[in-house]
């Protein structure tokens, strides 16, 4: 699209210049900014943004976080801070993140942890594994899949990157967690071109490199700090994640998006999987007003395999938007995608996925399944699978379903005396339990369960224990 | 076996007419199942036997146009499905559906929490739940490992029917409608299931309405009363001897076809 320059508002060269950094990084930002201004925000007429709500995004309401937010007192540690201390401090700052991390800590253990505030790195527990890097930028991997204008905007305003680097032959005991917290702007006064008080725009990013033969579980979480504008008012979060999985390495990345109900969230996850390597991406998206994950995965080496999994649950007027690419660029590569979502109230979801098998990627196999539960009349799910296959000697399949809770399943449970809302929530929970089973880390299960329970407007179903828990249902019965 | 006690808890169906998609299938059914009694409904395929079970349980798509049904003094045809179950009505489904991701044991335990019959006077479970469950699992010959699997997932036809029977023993309904519980069960399975259900008629006075096409169920589960249902009507009623008689003659005499000379 050739457009005239859009009004930069707060996303101006002045603001880019206000971000501290080396001269070369300023140049790079400025170049990205001018490409963004030339392109403008995407239009929903573009295939990649069809069915989305990007045209409702008004940048004039936001301004980028160009200065490092000050660290809350509870998070101020000296050198050599431990994982436990950081997690305890998070209990006050971001209780939901705390719960997920404590669960993760008890199930898998956490080897190293990094925290960012509005994309600015503020804390790392083990600099040999995870660091905040403002001199070297990634972007190459995202770019190799083609950056859209929102990606250019991200690269213009990313203050720094969390880098996770694992040398060859390392087997991490416990997960490496990257926690992106969203806070108020220190100064919310408007800038020329913004409408009144500005809201925070944040550009968190991470670059992950897994060395040959190494093994690691990674977790990336996006959470607001309660009571900040990032939780209650609108906020804009544009994230980039890049993962290179080295030869014969084995990596999993679990991403949890649990932002406030007014948040705009756009994330580009780009991965490259080398020869004989294995990569699992598991995404859980429950928050936000508009939440978009673009998940691009390239199998660039023979025998590589990737599993792309996602669970998403929408309520109220939320929209969850997923665009996926399974790119097979080498022989005997294997990709398996399973995205399952539920929408209730007036919520919407979009799934659009492409399997691309390049010439020469012989004996490859690619599978893509998207299943959607539509829980109310006002809710809506779109599912658009696509194939682009340039090689004959391959195995491919795709399937998608969109529909309400199965009436026969509900009848069966009701005929056992289970009230309709409880029967439905059991079925919805059952729908997602397959995902929880395939999750690389245990931490995501309560996030899904909690959202299912909230969305069905009732208390979480009790765990089955030793007795019959009739009393718990008295309100319903 | 009729114990004759407490007929106030009988299932009483009176003049029941029901239609599916605007077509009347049941043209006025009258029957009664007393506590501890086994009443059988036999009949050829397509006679409306399964429709009766769906109408009693309240499956959507089945419309009652006339008549009533009650357990004791409580009419239930206006109630939602789950409240009928709570009242003590149970249908052992002909084709139990798979409920993905919902473990059998969890669903059963949650269901029991809503069932008056599954709890004692204080609202607690009867006896020790786990202990009863493992005993009943043995009684019906169900594989204990299947309890943690999703409801009806990957079960054979016979296992599904054992599972339906297991649920009756755990939920202890007043009335169990068995919709072709014999289909899918092999000879041994049929014996185990019938024996357990017959014992339940004594144990807590379970009333059974057994819908079946074949006599073979009734050689194991002894009926007090047998109704023959054809084209949505009960056309004949008799005692246990009727089952053997039907075995020999078939339903031809009731469907207006000429009896072989």
XYZ file of C-alpha atoms in Angstrom:
738
model
C 0.000 0.000 0.000
C 1.442 3.367 -0.958
C 0.014 5.944 1.344
C 0.826 9.434 2.337
C 2.613 9.899 5.618
C 0.253 9.471 8.519
C 0.138 11.858 11.463
C 2.804 10.500 13.779
C 1.189 11.913 16.910
C 3.333 10.766 19.798
C 5.050 8.196 17.578
C 7.405 10.763 16.219
C 11.097 11.076 15.522
C 11.403 13.216 18.663
C 10.134 10.354 20.757
C 12.436 7.892 19.028
C 15.298 10.242 19.798
C 14.249 10.362 23.437
C 15.011 6.658 23.847
C 18.529 6.340 25.176
C 20.880 4.199 23.159
C 23.780 4.041 20.784
C 23.863 6.068 17.600
C 23.422 2.994 15.368
C 20.326 1.902 17.217
C 18.836 5.379 16.852
C 19.427 5.160 13.126
C 17.767 1.807 12.996
C 14.775 3.078 14.953
C 14.435 6.119 12.762
C 14.481 3.965 9.642
C 11.791 1.691 11.068
C 9.715 4.693 12.089
C 9.793 6.217 8.635
C 8.736 2.896 7.101
C 5.885 2.748 9.592
C 4.791 6.318 8.858
C 4.856 5.594 5.174
C 2.738 2.472 5.507
C 0.403 3.614 8.249
C -1.576 1.132 10.316
C -2.803 -1.859 8.322
C -6.202 -1.898 6.686
C -8.661 -4.723 7.222
C -8.787 -5.075 3.457
C -5.326 -6.653 3.667
C -5.582 -10.445 3.794
C -3.392 -10.694 6.906
C -5.676 -8.320 8.790
C -9.030 -9.483 7.461
C -11.641 -10.019 10.194
C -9.373 -8.173 12.668
C -10.283 -4.927 14.393
C -7.071 -3.064 13.651
C -9.001 -0.189 12.072
C -10.503 0.572 15.483
C -7.070 1.221 16.939
C -6.521 4.965 17.348
C -2.833 5.623 17.904
C -3.610 9.194 18.928
C -4.700 7.830 22.322
C -1.288 6.402 23.089
C 2.290 7.419 23.571
C 5.334 5.199 23.715
C 7.183 4.565 26.952
C 10.471 6.189 26.014
C 12.012 6.314 29.469
C 12.723 3.502 31.833
C 9.831 3.381 34.315
C 11.045 3.521 37.866
C 11.134 0.247 39.611
C 8.638 -0.112 42.493
C 10.317 -0.245 45.875
C 9.319 -3.848 46.412
C 11.337 -4.836 43.364
C 14.547 -3.042 44.242
C 17.175 -5.622 44.874
C 20.902 -5.595 45.028
C 23.127 -7.774 42.899
C 22.657 -11.511 42.785
C 18.939 -11.499 43.394
C 17.330 -14.942 43.546
C 14.259 -16.233 41.721
C 12.384 -16.729 44.981
C 12.874 -13.116 46.056
C 11.656 -11.764 42.743
C 8.581 -13.978 42.813
C 7.757 -12.938 46.357
C 8.051 -9.271 45.389
C 5.709 -9.896 42.452
C 3.013 -11.041 44.825
C 2.181 -7.412 45.577
C 2.956 -6.032 42.163
C 1.148 -8.493 39.893
C -0.777 -11.129 41.859
C -1.954 -13.081 38.802
C 1.555 -13.381 37.430
C 2.668 -14.385 40.880
C 0.201 -17.266 41.007
C 1.300 -18.559 37.610
C 4.959 -18.275 38.526
C 4.557 -19.965 41.875
C 2.801 -22.811 40.123
C 5.595 -22.953 37.601
C 8.148 -22.877 40.360
C 6.559 -25.805 42.135
C 5.915 -27.873 38.996
C 9.001 -27.280 36.945
C 11.253 -25.010 38.919
C 12.539 -21.732 37.510
C 16.198 -21.550 36.627
C 16.342 -17.892 35.621
C 13.938 -14.998 35.437
C 13.844 -11.639 33.704
C 11.324 -8.864 34.277
C 10.547 -5.940 32.001
C 8.382 -2.893 32.681
C 6.722 -1.613 29.520
C 9.438 -3.313 27.523
C 12.318 -1.927 29.599
C 14.405 -4.593 31.243
C 14.531 -4.058 34.977
C 15.646 -7.278 36.510
C 17.438 -10.497 35.723
C 18.346 -13.257 38.114
C 21.057 -15.068 36.220
C 22.922 -12.978 33.696
C 24.754 -15.971 32.298
C 21.476 -17.171 30.792
C 19.179 -14.212 30.536
C 20.218 -10.607 30.009
C 18.807 -7.304 28.925
C 20.554 -6.143 25.843
C 20.263 -2.688 24.393
C 23.145 -2.814 22.026
C 22.384 -5.764 19.835
C 18.975 -6.070 18.347
C 17.335 -8.980 16.739
C 14.682 -8.326 14.204
C 16.369 -10.343 11.494
C 14.278 -13.413 12.109
C 10.993 -11.473 12.241
C 12.031 -9.613 9.128
C 12.728 -12.840 7.301
C 9.000 -13.581 7.496
C 8.157 -10.075 6.291
C 7.422 -7.286 8.737
C 4.121 -5.487 8.530
C 3.784 -1.872 9.598
C 2.969 -2.790 13.198
C 6.218 -4.777 13.251
C 8.062 -1.684 12.007
C 6.427 0.347 14.769
C 7.652 -2.229 17.295
C 11.199 -2.013 15.986
C 11.118 1.767 16.141
C 10.172 1.869 19.810
C 11.558 -1.328 21.348
C 13.757 0.084 24.084
C 15.788 -3.069 24.553
C 15.522 -6.799 24.299
C 15.564 -9.584 26.782
C 18.046 -12.061 25.432
C 18.143 -15.656 26.457
C 21.159 -17.471 25.181
C 22.063 -21.006 25.839
C 25.422 -22.283 24.658
C 25.709 -25.689 22.992
C 25.004 -28.824 24.967
C 23.218 -27.265 27.944
C 20.311 -28.992 29.590
C 18.436 -26.461 31.706
C 16.923 -27.822 34.872
C 13.854 -25.678 35.366
C 12.304 -23.075 33.119
C 13.603 -19.711 32.006
C 10.829 -17.177 32.538
C 10.488 -13.741 30.994
C 7.818 -11.614 32.588
C 6.588 -8.507 30.813
C 4.739 -6.248 33.225
C 2.720 -3.283 32.072
C 2.528 -0.137 34.177
C 1.231 3.420 33.949
C 3.192 6.007 32.099
C 5.102 8.127 34.606
C 3.708 11.170 32.840
C 0.399 10.772 31.060
C 0.098 14.327 29.798
C -0.619 14.539 26.115
C 1.897 15.429 23.467
C 1.210 17.437 20.360
C -1.010 15.256 18.231
C -2.401 13.123 21.044
C -5.929 13.419 22.319
C -5.867 14.588 25.933
C -4.131 12.340 28.415
C -2.093 9.678 26.708
C -2.139 5.986 27.467
C 0.880 3.733 27.589
C 2.204 2.051 24.494
C 4.817 -0.618 25.233
C 7.091 -2.586 22.968
C 8.517 -5.588 24.829
C 10.742 -7.968 22.966
C 12.789 -11.067 23.479
C 15.444 -12.922 21.513
C 16.082 -16.515 22.346
C 18.954 -18.598 21.061
C 19.213 -22.228 21.948
C 22.581 -23.786 21.193
C 23.181 -27.127 19.503
C 21.913 -30.089 21.463
C 20.627 -27.908 24.298
C 17.330 -28.288 26.022
C 15.174 -25.635 27.690
C 11.621 -24.728 28.669
C 10.884 -21.022 28.235
C 7.946 -19.084 29.557
C 6.946 -15.600 28.496
C 4.084 -13.816 30.262
C 2.283 -10.544 29.695
C 0.533 -9.121 32.750
C -0.715 -5.709 33.858
C 0.024 -4.352 37.271
C -3.366 -4.098 38.994
C -4.689 -0.619 39.396
C -2.459 0.851 36.713
C -3.850 2.222 33.490
C -2.426 -0.840 31.813
C -5.029 -2.877 33.672
C -8.122 -0.681 33.670
C -7.712 1.768 30.811
C -6.666 1.040 27.311
C -3.041 0.251 26.674
C -1.138 -0.818 23.621
C 1.393 -3.626 23.724
C 3.285 -4.618 20.611
C 5.578 -7.568 21.292
C 8.186 -9.446 19.319
C 9.638 -12.820 20.171
C 12.347 -14.524 18.175
C 13.496 -18.054 18.834
C 16.309 -19.848 17.083
C 16.519 -23.500 17.979
C 19.940 -24.911 17.150
C 20.757 -28.275 15.662
C 19.346 -31.229 17.621
C 18.204 -28.844 20.346
C 14.908 -29.158 22.111
C 13.026 -26.031 23.201
C 9.546 -25.186 24.388
C 8.090 -21.709 24.698
C 4.920 -21.104 26.669
C 3.364 -17.683 26.208
C 0.641 -16.417 28.521
C -1.269 -13.250 27.654
C -3.463 -12.130 30.509
C -3.755 -8.376 30.005
C -6.611 -6.169 31.177
C -9.928 -6.013 29.309
C -9.083 -2.768 27.457
C -5.638 -3.711 26.218
C -4.569 -3.859 22.576
C -2.039 -6.605 22.147
C -0.167 -7.506 18.989
C 2.565 -10.137 19.143
C 4.790 -11.540 16.450
C 6.479 -14.807 17.344
C 9.070 -15.932 14.837
C 10.913 -19.211 15.176
C 13.540 -21.051 13.242
C 14.156 -24.731 13.850
C 17.434 -26.264 12.705
C 18.316 -29.797 11.684
C 16.908 -32.518 13.957
C 15.753 -29.889 16.429
C 12.405 -29.815 18.132
C 10.354 -26.781 19.120
C 7.013 -26.494 20.904
C 5.150 -23.217 21.132
C 2.199 -23.136 23.496
C 0.176 -19.938 23.625
C -2.533 -19.113 26.120
C -4.480 -15.974 25.337
C -7.237 -14.891 27.676
C -6.870 -11.125 28.181
C -7.115 -7.954 26.161
C -9.752 -6.144 24.150
C -7.949 -7.147 20.994
C -5.269 -9.798 21.134
C -3.346 -10.901 18.085
C -0.665 -13.524 17.805
C 1.185 -13.952 14.595
C 3.051 -17.225 14.932
C 5.561 -17.943 12.173
C 7.622 -21.097 12.377
C 10.253 -22.140 9.872
C 11.701 -25.609 9.689
C 15.007 -24.852 8.049
C 16.940 -28.056 8.738
C 16.315 -31.664 7.769
C 14.393 -33.674 10.339
C 13.282 -30.689 12.406
C 9.909 -30.703 14.067
C 7.603 -28.113 15.522
C 4.428 -28.266 17.552
C 2.292 -25.149 17.649
C -0.426 -25.150 20.268
C -2.771 -22.460 21.501
C -5.742 -22.056 23.791
C -7.789 -18.894 23.700
C -10.908 -17.879 25.528
C -12.887 -14.742 24.748
C -15.612 -13.067 26.763
C -17.434 -9.706 26.693
C -16.366 -7.893 23.532
C -12.892 -9.399 23.275
C -11.299 -10.467 20.031
C -8.609 -13.126 19.760
C -6.848 -13.109 16.430
C -4.344 -15.763 15.323
C -2.300 -15.957 12.145
C -0.012 -18.903 11.765
C 2.585 -20.062 9.303
C 4.139 -23.524 9.226
C 6.971 -23.194 6.758
C 8.759 -26.331 5.658
C 12.033 -25.468 3.982
C 13.892 -28.759 4.421
C 13.228 -32.463 3.846
C 11.673 -34.760 6.445
C 10.381 -31.913 8.574
C 7.273 -32.294 10.672
C 4.847 -29.700 11.984
C 1.731 -30.199 14.024
C -0.619 -27.354 14.921
C -3.570 -27.500 17.279
C -5.372 -24.261 18.203
C -8.484 -24.518 20.358
C -10.635 -21.635 21.469
C -13.941 -20.683 22.992
C -15.871 -17.443 22.603
C -18.771 -16.280 24.751
C -20.873 -13.133 25.113
C -20.047 -10.853 22.161
C -16.503 -12.121 21.801
C -14.933 -12.973 18.481
C -12.040 -15.065 17.326
C -10.150 -15.367 14.095
C -7.874 -18.180 13.069
C -6.072 -18.026 9.779
C -3.295 -20.491 9.115
C -1.023 -21.375 6.264
C 1.047 -24.495 5.682
C 3.790 -23.812 3.177
C 5.908 -26.651 1.874
C 8.747 -25.484 -0.296
C 10.159 -27.360 -3.256
C 12.673 -29.876 -1.990
C 11.073 -30.360 1.426
C 10.341 -33.955 0.531
C 8.835 -36.474 2.930
C 7.615 -33.690 5.154
C 4.386 -33.849 7.112
C 2.245 -30.940 8.245
C -0.967 -30.961 10.208
C -3.198 -28.098 11.191
C -6.311 -28.253 13.358
C -8.393 -25.376 14.654
C -11.423 -26.041 16.850
C -13.778 -23.405 18.167
C -16.577 -23.499 20.675
C -19.118 -20.736 20.266
C -20.901 -20.386 23.596
C -23.473 -17.697 22.912
C -25.463 -16.313 20.046
C -23.616 -13.005 19.993
C -20.204 -14.677 19.803
C -18.496 -15.514 16.541
C -15.485 -17.473 15.326
C -13.828 -17.404 11.904
C -11.511 -20.194 10.863
C -9.550 -20.079 7.630
C -7.017 -22.841 6.948
C -4.783 -22.646 3.874
C -2.258 -24.830 2.109
C 0.550 -23.847 -0.240
C 2.396 -26.958 -1.341
C 5.140 -27.023 -3.918
C 6.318 -30.569 -3.336
C 4.515 -33.815 -4.140
C 6.108 -36.250 -1.768
C 4.532 -34.852 1.413
C 1.732 -35.501 3.854
C -0.588 -32.650 4.806
C -3.943 -32.196 6.428
C -5.975 -29.426 7.879
C -9.257 -29.358 9.705
C -11.356 -26.779 11.422
C -14.574 -26.779 13.395
C -16.768 -23.971 14.679
C -19.844 -24.763 16.718
C -21.718 -24.631 20.006
C -21.394 -27.031 22.930
C -22.465 -30.433 21.636
C -26.140 -30.935 22.497
C -25.775 -34.709 22.904
C -22.869 -34.325 25.322
C -24.836 -31.777 27.341
C -27.934 -34.009 27.372
C -25.896 -36.945 28.558
C -24.513 -35.036 31.547
C -27.870 -33.395 32.289
C -29.517 -36.806 32.295
C -27.221 -37.643 35.219
C -28.653 -34.732 37.191
C -25.966 -32.198 36.388
C -27.512 -28.715 35.937
C -27.093 -27.154 32.501
C -24.488 -24.488 33.417
C -22.360 -27.028 35.268
C -22.662 -29.501 32.386
C -21.561 -26.811 29.936
C -18.621 -25.743 32.008
C -17.534 -29.382 32.346
C -17.689 -29.762 28.575
C -15.766 -26.524 27.994
C -13.168 -27.529 30.561
C -12.997 -30.937 28.915
C -12.484 -29.254 25.553
C -9.402 -27.498 26.922
C -8.104 -30.365 29.058
C -6.483 -31.935 26.009
C -4.449 -28.731 25.709
C -3.456 -28.645 29.357
C -2.222 -32.211 28.946
C -0.006 -31.185 26.053
C 1.324 -28.111 27.801
C 5.087 -28.189 28.336
C 4.750 -26.519 31.756
C 2.018 -26.888 34.354
C 1.544 -23.178 34.979
C -1.009 -22.584 32.233
C -3.725 -24.901 33.513
C -5.058 -22.594 36.256
C -5.054 -19.667 33.807
C -7.363 -21.590 31.451
C -9.533 -22.999 34.238
C -9.941 -19.635 35.898
C -10.983 -17.951 32.667
C -13.425 -20.767 31.799
C -14.986 -20.414 35.220
C -15.242 -16.630 34.987
C -16.675 -16.827 31.518
C -19.360 -19.265 32.532
C -20.194 -17.017 35.458
C -19.675 -19.433 38.280
C -17.220 -20.728 40.774
C -14.468 -23.027 39.602
C -15.591 -26.632 39.699
C -14.231 -28.383 42.740
C -11.457 -30.869 42.307
C -12.790 -34.369 42.707
C -11.703 -35.588 46.075
C -12.714 -38.242 48.495
C -16.329 -37.258 48.972
C -19.386 -36.020 47.182
C -19.456 -32.271 47.260
C -23.151 -31.563 47.107
C -22.943 -28.530 49.330
C -20.828 -26.677 46.780
C -23.743 -26.695 44.383
C -26.542 -25.635 46.643
C -26.831 -22.264 44.987
C -27.426 -23.864 41.646
C -29.632 -26.713 42.769
C -39.151 -58.264 42.066
C -42.034 -56.394 43.484
C -41.641 -55.467 47.096
C -44.850 -53.525 46.961
C -43.546 -50.988 49.469
C -44.101 -47.278 49.126
C -46.078 -47.088 45.917
C -46.015 -43.336 46.385
C -42.672 -43.507 44.529
C -43.995 -45.271 41.449
C -43.465 -43.983 37.944
C -46.914 -43.378 36.510
C -47.374 -42.490 32.842
C -50.855 -41.565 31.726
C -52.173 -40.999 28.208
C -48.768 -39.843 26.989
C -48.678 -38.529 23.442
C -45.508 -37.125 21.919
C -44.251 -36.031 18.560
C -40.956 -35.500 16.782
C -40.738 -32.857 14.090
C -44.528 -32.496 14.033
C -45.163 -36.226 13.575
C -46.885 -38.002 16.437
C -44.871 -41.058 17.499
C -46.460 -41.953 20.836
C -50.239 -42.161 20.591
C -51.208 -42.427 24.247
C -49.076 -44.540 26.576
C -50.253 -45.721 29.999
C -47.978 -47.592 32.316
C -46.795 -47.861 35.879
C -43.520 -48.972 37.425
C -43.643 -49.562 41.146
C -40.625 -49.530 43.431
C -38.773 -52.807 43.110
C -40.701 -53.802 40.013
C -39.290 -54.712 36.617
C -41.566 -53.680 33.761
C -40.502 -54.506 30.235
C -41.499 -52.842 27.016
C -40.920 -55.058 24.019
C -41.661 -54.396 20.426
C -40.340 -54.333 16.906
C -37.930 -51.682 15.673
C -39.507 -48.319 15.054
C -42.353 -48.854 17.463
C -41.469 -45.770 19.535
C -39.750 -47.549 22.451
C -36.673 -45.328 22.428
C -38.835 -42.271 21.861
C -40.557 -43.079 25.131
C -37.216 -43.031 26.973
C -36.244 -39.686 25.385
C -39.615 -38.148 26.160
C -39.456 -39.272 29.784
C -35.957 -37.849 30.210
C -36.796 -34.637 28.326
C -34.429 -34.739 25.371
C -34.814 -31.698 23.132
C -36.628 -32.296 19.863
C -39.304 -34.453 21.511
C -42.581 -32.646 22.198
C -45.201 -33.869 24.625
C -48.628 -33.039 23.215
C -50.842 -34.760 25.762
C -50.750 -36.791 28.949
C -48.672 -36.801 32.079
C -45.840 -38.573 33.826
C -44.981 -38.458 37.493
C -42.837 -40.078 40.130
C -44.877 -40.252 43.293
C -46.878 -37.040 43.328
C -44.418 -35.018 41.278
C -45.217 -34.460 37.627
C -41.972 -33.982 35.754
C -42.720 -33.427 32.067
C -42.321 -29.664 32.566
C -38.964 -30.011 34.304
C -35.551 -29.528 32.735
C -33.635 -32.751 32.142
C -31.348 -32.455 35.154
C -34.238 -31.869 37.558
C -35.942 -35.054 36.356
C -32.724 -36.892 37.136
C -32.670 -35.273 40.539
C -36.200 -36.468 41.121
C -34.917 -40.008 40.709
C -35.300 -40.778 37.013
C -32.399 -42.370 35.177
C -32.081 -43.344 31.540
C -29.427 -45.864 30.576
C -28.818 -44.575 27.066
C -28.872 -46.827 24.059
C -25.885 -44.969 22.597
C -23.946 -43.338 25.450
C -21.993 -40.419 23.975
C -18.361 -39.624 24.529
C -17.728 -36.436 26.507
C -14.119 -35.522 25.635
C -11.890 -34.400 28.470
C -14.471 -35.025 31.196
C -13.231 -37.896 33.333
C -15.844 -40.520 34.109
C -15.129 -40.482 37.845
C -15.295 -36.690 38.085
C -18.609 -36.493 36.213
C -20.074 -39.244 38.349
C -18.997 -37.589 41.551
C -20.383 -34.217 40.492
C -23.626 -35.887 39.420
C -23.881 -37.655 42.767
C -23.667 -34.275 44.475
C -26.991 -33.388 42.868
C -28.768 -36.684 43.501
C -30.923 -37.056 46.551
C -30.750 -40.832 46.152
C -26.960 -40.843 46.188
C -26.719 -39.095 49.523
C -27.757 -39.977 53.041
C -30.119 -37.924 55.205
C -27.385 -35.476 56.139
C -26.595 -34.853 52.475
C -23.348 -36.799 52.629
C -22.515 -39.722 50.384
C -23.930 -43.125 51.239
C -21.131 -45.087 52.792
C -17.631 -44.394 51.660
C -17.796 -43.123 48.056
C -14.444 -44.474 46.920
C -15.002 -47.791 48.601
C -18.474 -48.163 47.059
C -17.173 -47.128 43.675
C -14.430 -49.728 43.658
C -16.896 -52.387 44.800
C -19.473 -51.506 42.136
C -16.791 -51.339 39.469
C -16.049 -54.958 40.332
C -19.732 -55.869 40.471
C -20.356 -54.773 36.895
C -17.004 -55.905 35.567
C -15.795 -52.437 34.587
C -12.096 -51.756 34.222
C -11.115 -49.411 37.126
C -8.536 -47.621 34.949
C -11.376 -46.404 32.739
C -12.697 -44.243 35.568
C -9.997 -41.671 34.969
C -10.610 -41.653 31.225
C -12.973 -39.283 29.491
C -16.603 -40.358 29.768
C -17.320 -43.176 27.275
C -14.117 -42.467 25.335
C -12.709 -45.499 23.544
C -15.116 -47.887 25.258
C -16.510 -50.898 23.435
C -20.285 -51.237 23.144
C -20.340 -53.658 26.050
C -18.124 -51.489 28.251
C -20.446 -48.555 27.655
C -23.410 -50.586 28.928
C -21.462 -51.744 31.979
C -20.645 -48.071 32.565
C -24.329 -47.110 32.373
C -25.082 -49.828 34.908
C -22.268 -48.670 37.169
C -23.773 -45.182 37.146
C -27.147 -46.569 38.252
C -25.526 -48.290 41.209
C -23.672 -45.143 42.252
C -26.470 -42.633 41.711
C -29.230 -44.885 43.064
C -32.189 -43.503 41.142
C -35.776 -44.476 41.953
C -36.570 -45.445 38.378
C -34.133 -46.668 35.732
C -35.253 -46.694 32.121
C -33.000 -49.133 30.265
C -32.970 -48.243 26.598
C -31.751 -51.431 24.917
C -29.148 -52.046 27.587
C -28.650 -55.516 26.070
C -27.343 -54.180 22.774
C -23.561 -54.353 22.689
C -23.319 -56.710 25.666
C -22.096 -60.229 25.167
C -23.705 -63.137 27.019
C -21.465 -62.797 30.071
C -21.848 -59.020 30.170
C -25.597 -59.315 29.947
C -25.657 -61.708 32.903
C -23.504 -59.438 35.066
C -25.536 -56.325 34.271
C -28.925 -58.024 34.702
C -27.870 -59.641 37.968
C -26.667 -56.356 39.415
C -29.848 -54.522 38.406
C -32.098 -57.217 39.746
C -30.272 -57.018 43.072
C -30.833 -53.229 43.035
C -34.606 -53.778 42.954
C -34.296 -55.365 46.405
C -31.441 -53.228 47.679
C -33.097 -49.840 47.398
C -36.321 -50.665 45.614
C -35.140 -49.613 42.163
C -37.988 -49.615 39.684
C -36.900 -50.732 36.210
C -38.490 -49.956 32.875
C -36.607 -52.229 30.490
C -36.952 -51.378 26.822
C -35.793 -54.217 24.651
C -36.241 -55.871 21.337
C -35.168 -59.321 22.417
C -36.143 -61.850 25.013
C -32.533 -62.514 26.000
C -32.410 -59.618 28.483
C -35.530 -60.870 30.234
C -34.182 -64.380 30.714
C -31.675 -62.733 33.071
C -33.621 -59.742 34.363
C -36.977 -61.124 35.370
C -39.895 -58.905 34.461
C -43.052 -58.671 36.523
C -45.018 -57.127 33.702
C -44.413 -57.093 29.952
C -45.932 -54.612 27.569
C -45.810 -55.017 23.825
C -45.501 -51.726 22.027
C -46.281 -51.355 18.328
C -46.572 -48.122 16.365
C -46.597 -45.928 19.452
C -49.254 -47.889 21.339
C -49.181 -50.582 23.977
C -51.049 -53.383 22.236
C -50.695 -56.199 24.735
C -49.758 -56.683 28.381
C -48.916 -59.846 30.194
C -46.778 -61.570 32.782
C -43.251 -63.014 32.516
C -44.476 -65.898 30.357
C -45.137 -63.456 27.563
C -41.414 -63.078 26.806
C -40.980 -66.748 25.862
C -44.187 -66.636 23.907
C -42.901 -63.625 21.904
C -39.623 -65.396 21.339
C -41.541 -68.157 19.557
C -44.079 -66.117 17.622
C -42.384 -62.758 17.073
C -44.367 -59.549 16.819
C -46.239 -60.462 13.629
C -49.531 -61.073 15.368
C -49.436 -57.511 16.738
C -48.535 -55.660 13.603
C -51.416 -56.894 11.528
C -49.361 -59.145 9.297
C -50.885 -62.518 8.564
C -49.731 -65.151 11.045
C -47.983 -68.012 9.309
C -50.361 -70.957 8.954
